[in-house]
Amino acid sequence: MSESNPSAGGDGTVLLRGGDIHSPADPFATAMVVERGQVAWVGSEGAADAFAPGVDEVWDLQGALVTPAFTDAHVHTTATGLALTGLDLSDAGTLGEALDRVRAYAAGRPGDRVLLGHGWDAARWLERRAPSRAELDEAAGGRALYLSRIDVHSAQVTTALLDLVPGVTGRTGYDGSGPLTDDAHHAVRAAALGALTPEQRTDAQRAALRHAASLGIGSVHECAGPEISGEDDLTGLLRLAAEEPGPRVFGYWAEQLHTAQDADRIRGLGALGAAGDLFVDGALGSHTACLHRPYADAPHTGTAHLDADAVASHVVLCTEAGLQAGFHAIGDAAVDTVVTGVRAAADKLGLARVRAARHRVEHAEMLTPESVAAFAELGLTASVQPAFDRLWGGPDGMYVDRLGAERAKTLNPYAALLRSGVPLALGSDSPVTPLDPWGTVRAAAFHRTPEHRVSVRAAFTAHTRGGWRAVGRDDAGVLVPGAPADLAVWRADELVVQAPDDRVARWSTDPRSGTPGLPDLAPGAELPVCLRTVVAGRTVFVGPGG
């Protein structure tokens, strides 16, 4: 891609031409004009000639694809940056390899007060067990180490870190040798993250946002909260995003409201809602998701953090304050708790008022036909992570280990949600799964359970426009005149209109239908490469060839 009169863009007028513009305004568009941070025109190459003399810049796309920038609807930005720059065990194949990496990491960072690592998953290791505390004590050389499991709902830590948290042995979720969960985990995580300097935290946030921009992500929904990160972490991130070019950041603070003053305080943080990871339960991998029936590999039903009355009270207060409410709910019992609570709030305030607030449910993995219908009725947005199925689904995956084959195959029913009219917003839950927008679209379209698959176009829309709709913006995430000029330029192979099989309800694949094409995302096909990312008309990333 080449350009004349190159600049960062933003306030000037830019003509993009000679490519494929993915726009419902013109399915055959090859050119677009961006002015004052908005899309001003989309059309044909011939018509672009009339604009060329009056613009400040011309970008010759050289056949590249232009799409709306992606929105990742569930991110933990600081943790993502720490995983990018720190100890990442997500691809460790064995327990022994993980311990070797801990030794090397500890040796290479002699000045760190607390060592931080992430991403271990014993379900994928040959040993099928977590590291013991004694093993980590040895590998870390007796230093304080916090090592979160891939789902971030449990962590193994060293004795030296426990010594920094008085009373931790009496907290719920404490284990004398194994990973910590619940309150014990939250306490040691707070201690570990509290050891970061403001400079370390900002560096991690900056690294995460730059990485997101390099992947064509134009905005992220930061899911912060008192059990995840401090208020300073959220306000610092929002300040960084406002001051430096990069993806937009929409912040959520996951704290339960008890009074109207609580809502004022959360709004004062800059958050759109008391939402995100407001935990109704935990996670399947850590055996803390709340189920109606016991786990297949554990004699209990997980952990419940909120009941339906608490959900109802929170939704009422948020709705009255003009804030979004939202909850983390994974297990079927947790999802039903949310549905029961939101319905009670609707009975009190009126269904139309609750629907208009666009409250959210994060993850929503274990859904029944009844809960899907309730999401549609109550106007709940399902903020989902298709990479969970790619990572843990299938006959040999963690879902089957935890739930058995019959329950596992019901998880993440994206097709049923779309058929029922439930708004979908796609994300990664990074660093639980990596920032990977095209991979996320592929995971939804080629779900391991065929009946849950959706078309590539539907998944792409949920990962672009869906994220904007989830924050209350219906005018964005699509390249039409008047929309924000948040876009990405891609090197991609032939464009197609694709659905994984005939069971998927889809738009016509006949080229004469005028449906805009997208890259071939079939398993094994090469994913598009980001050449440039633009936010509000301003270039925030340029890659080789961009």
mmCIF file of N, CA and C in Angstrom, residues 89-90 92-95 119-131 149-151 284-287 297 391-392 396-402:
data_model
loop_
_atom_site.group_PDB
_atom_site.id
_atom_site.type_symbol
_atom_site.label_atom_id
_atom_site.label_comp_id
_atom_site.label_asym_id
_atom_site.label_seq_id
_atom_site.Cartn_x
_atom_site.Cartn_y
_atom_site.Cartn_z
ATOM 1 N N LEU A 89 3.009 -19.067 30.068
ATOM 2 C CA LEU A 89 3.106 -20.529 30.040
ATOM 3 C C LEU A 89 2.014 -21.169 29.196
ATOM 4 N N SER A 90 1.312 -20.366 28.386
ATOM 5 C CA SER A 90 0.155 -20.896 27.660
ATOM 6 C C SER A 90 0.530 -21.979 26.657
ATOM 7 N N ALA A 92 3.290 -24.038 27.161
ATOM 8 C CA ALA A 92 4.124 -25.046 27.817
ATOM 9 C C ALA A 92 3.466 -26.420 27.673
ATOM 10 N N GLY A 93 4.214 -27.393 27.186
ATOM 11 C CA GLY A 93 3.622 -28.697 26.902
ATOM 12 C C GLY A 93 3.588 -29.653 28.062
ATOM 13 N N THR A 94 4.437 -29.416 29.078
ATOM 14 C CA THR A 94 4.505 -30.303 30.223
ATOM 15 C C THR A 94 4.728 -29.494 31.482
ATOM 16 N N LEU A 95 4.484 -30.123 32.626
ATOM 17 C CA LEU A 95 4.765 -29.498 33.903
ATOM 18 C C LEU A 95 6.253 -29.200 34.031
ATOM 19 N N GLY A 119 -1.021 -18.404 32.437
ATOM 20 C CA GLY A 119 -1.353 -19.227 31.282
ATOM 21 C C GLY A 119 -1.192 -20.717 31.430
ATOM 22 N N TRP A 120 -0.788 -21.219 32.606
ATOM 23 C CA TRP A 120 -0.629 -22.668 32.710
ATOM 24 C C TRP A 120 -1.987 -23.367 32.652
ATOM 25 N N ASP A 121 -1.980 -24.542 32.093
ATOM 26 C CA ASP A 121 -3.221 -25.313 31.914
ATOM 27 C C ASP A 121 -2.882 -26.794 32.071
ATOM 28 N N ALA A 122 -3.051 -27.297 33.285
ATOM 29 C CA ALA A 122 -2.681 -28.680 33.577
ATOM 30 C C ALA A 122 -3.477 -29.680 32.753
ATOM 31 N N ALA A 123 -4.670 -29.279 32.295
ATOM 32 C CA ALA A 123 -5.477 -30.192 31.488
ATOM 33 C C ALA A 123 -4.792 -30.532 30.162
ATOM 34 N N ARG A 124 -3.834 -29.716 29.747
ATOM 35 C CA ARG A 124 -3.138 -29.948 28.485
ATOM 36 C C ARG A 124 -1.757 -30.562 28.691
ATOM 37 N N TRP A 125 -1.354 -30.752 29.940
ATOM 38 C CA TRP A 125 -0.048 -31.315 30.224
ATOM 39 C C TRP A 125 -0.110 -32.825 30.331
ATOM 40 N N LEU A 126 0.985 -33.479 30.044
ATOM 41 C CA LEU A 126 1.060 -34.932 30.166
ATOM 42 C C LEU A 126 0.807 -35.371 31.610
ATOM 43 N N GLU A 127 1.284 -34.554 32.557
ATOM 44 C CA GLU A 127 1.146 -34.925 33.975
ATOM 45 C C GLU A 127 -0.273 -34.735 34.503
ATOM 46 N N ARG A 128 -1.065 -33.893 33.835
ATOM 47 C CA ARG A 128 -2.471 -33.629 34.191
ATOM 48 C C ARG A 128 -2.614 -33.140 35.625
ATOM 49 N N ARG A 129 -1.639 -32.406 36.125
ATOM 50 C CA ARG A 129 -1.753 -31.829 37.469
ATOM 51 C C ARG A 129 -1.046 -30.485 37.510
ATOM 52 N N ALA A 130 -1.484 -29.656 38.457
ATOM 53 C CA ALA A 130 -0.863 -28.358 38.652
ATOM 54 C C ALA A 130 0.477 -28.517 39.365
ATOM 55 N N PRO A 131 1.361 -27.535 39.239
ATOM 56 C CA PRO A 131 2.589 -27.577 40.032
ATOM 57 C C PRO A 131 2.254 -27.463 41.518
ATOM 58 N N ARG A 149 -3.711 -19.544 36.528
ATOM 59 C CA ARG A 149 -4.163 -20.527 35.549
ATOM 60 C C ARG A 149 -4.719 -19.802 34.334
ATOM 61 N N ILE A 150 -4.839 -20.485 33.208
ATOM 62 C CA ILE A 150 -5.232 -19.844 31.959
ATOM 63 C C ILE A 150 -6.570 -19.130 32.063
ATOM 64 N N ASP A 151 -7.503 -19.636 32.900
ATOM 65 C CA ASP A 151 -8.808 -18.982 33.006
ATOM 66 C C ASP A 151 -8.815 -17.833 34.003
ATOM 67 N N LEU A 284 -15.106 -23.040 34.481
ATOM 68 C CA LEU A 284 -15.165 -24.497 34.401
ATOM 69 C C LEU A 284 -13.813 -25.137 34.670
ATOM 70 N N GLY A 285 -12.752 -24.568 34.100
ATOM 71 C CA GLY A 285 -11.445 -25.171 34.266
ATOM 72 C C GLY A 285 -11.001 -25.250 35.706
ATOM 73 N N SER A 286 -11.392 -24.272 36.512
ATOM 74 C CA SER A 286 -11.035 -24.245 37.929
ATOM 75 C C SER A 286 -12.098 -24.886 38.823
ATOM 76 N N HIS A 287 -13.094 -25.514 38.224
ATOM 77 C CA HIS A 287 -14.192 -26.156 38.961
ATOM 78 C C HIS A 287 -14.959 -25.152 39.816
ATOM 79 N N ASP A 297 -16.050 -34.608 37.030
ATOM 80 C CA ASP A 297 -14.774 -35.009 37.624
ATOM 81 C C ASP A 297 -14.546 -34.382 38.999
ATOM 82 N N LEU A 391 -10.319 -23.872 22.168
ATOM 83 C CA LEU A 391 -9.294 -24.333 23.096
ATOM 84 C C LEU A 391 -9.745 -25.520 23.929
ATOM 85 N N TRP A 392 -11.008 -25.518 24.362
ATOM 86 C CA TRP A 392 -11.456 -26.497 25.345
ATOM 87 C C TRP A 392 -12.598 -27.391 24.870
ATOM 88 N N ASP A 396 -12.099 -34.470 23.128
ATOM 89 C CA ASP A 396 -10.970 -34.684 24.039
ATOM 90 C C ASP A 396 -10.637 -33.440 24.849
ATOM 91 N N GLY A 397 -11.546 -32.466 24.859
ATOM 92 C CA GLY A 397 -11.239 -31.192 25.492
ATOM 93 C C GLY A 397 -11.615 -31.132 26.960
ATOM 94 N N MET A 398 -11.247 -30.023 27.579
ATOM 95 C CA MET A 398 -11.522 -29.818 29.002
ATOM 96 C C MET A 398 -13.003 -29.818 29.317
ATOM 97 N N TYR A 399 -13.838 -29.297 28.403
ATOM 98 C CA TYR A 399 -15.274 -29.289 28.656
ATOM 99 C C TYR A 399 -15.798 -30.704 28.931
ATOM 100 N N VAL A 400 -15.356 -31.665 28.146
ATOM 101 C CA VAL A 400 -15.796 -33.043 28.355
ATOM 102 C C VAL A 400 -15.270 -33.573 29.683
ATOM 103 N N ASP A 401 -14.034 -33.244 30.023
ATOM 104 C CA ASP A 401 -13.492 -33.672 31.314
ATOM 105 C C ASP A 401 -14.352 -33.164 32.456
ATOM 106 N N ARG A 402 -14.754 -31.906 32.383
ATOM 107 C CA ARG A 402 -15.482 -31.298 33.494
ATOM 108 C C ARG A 402 -16.957 -31.688 33.522
#
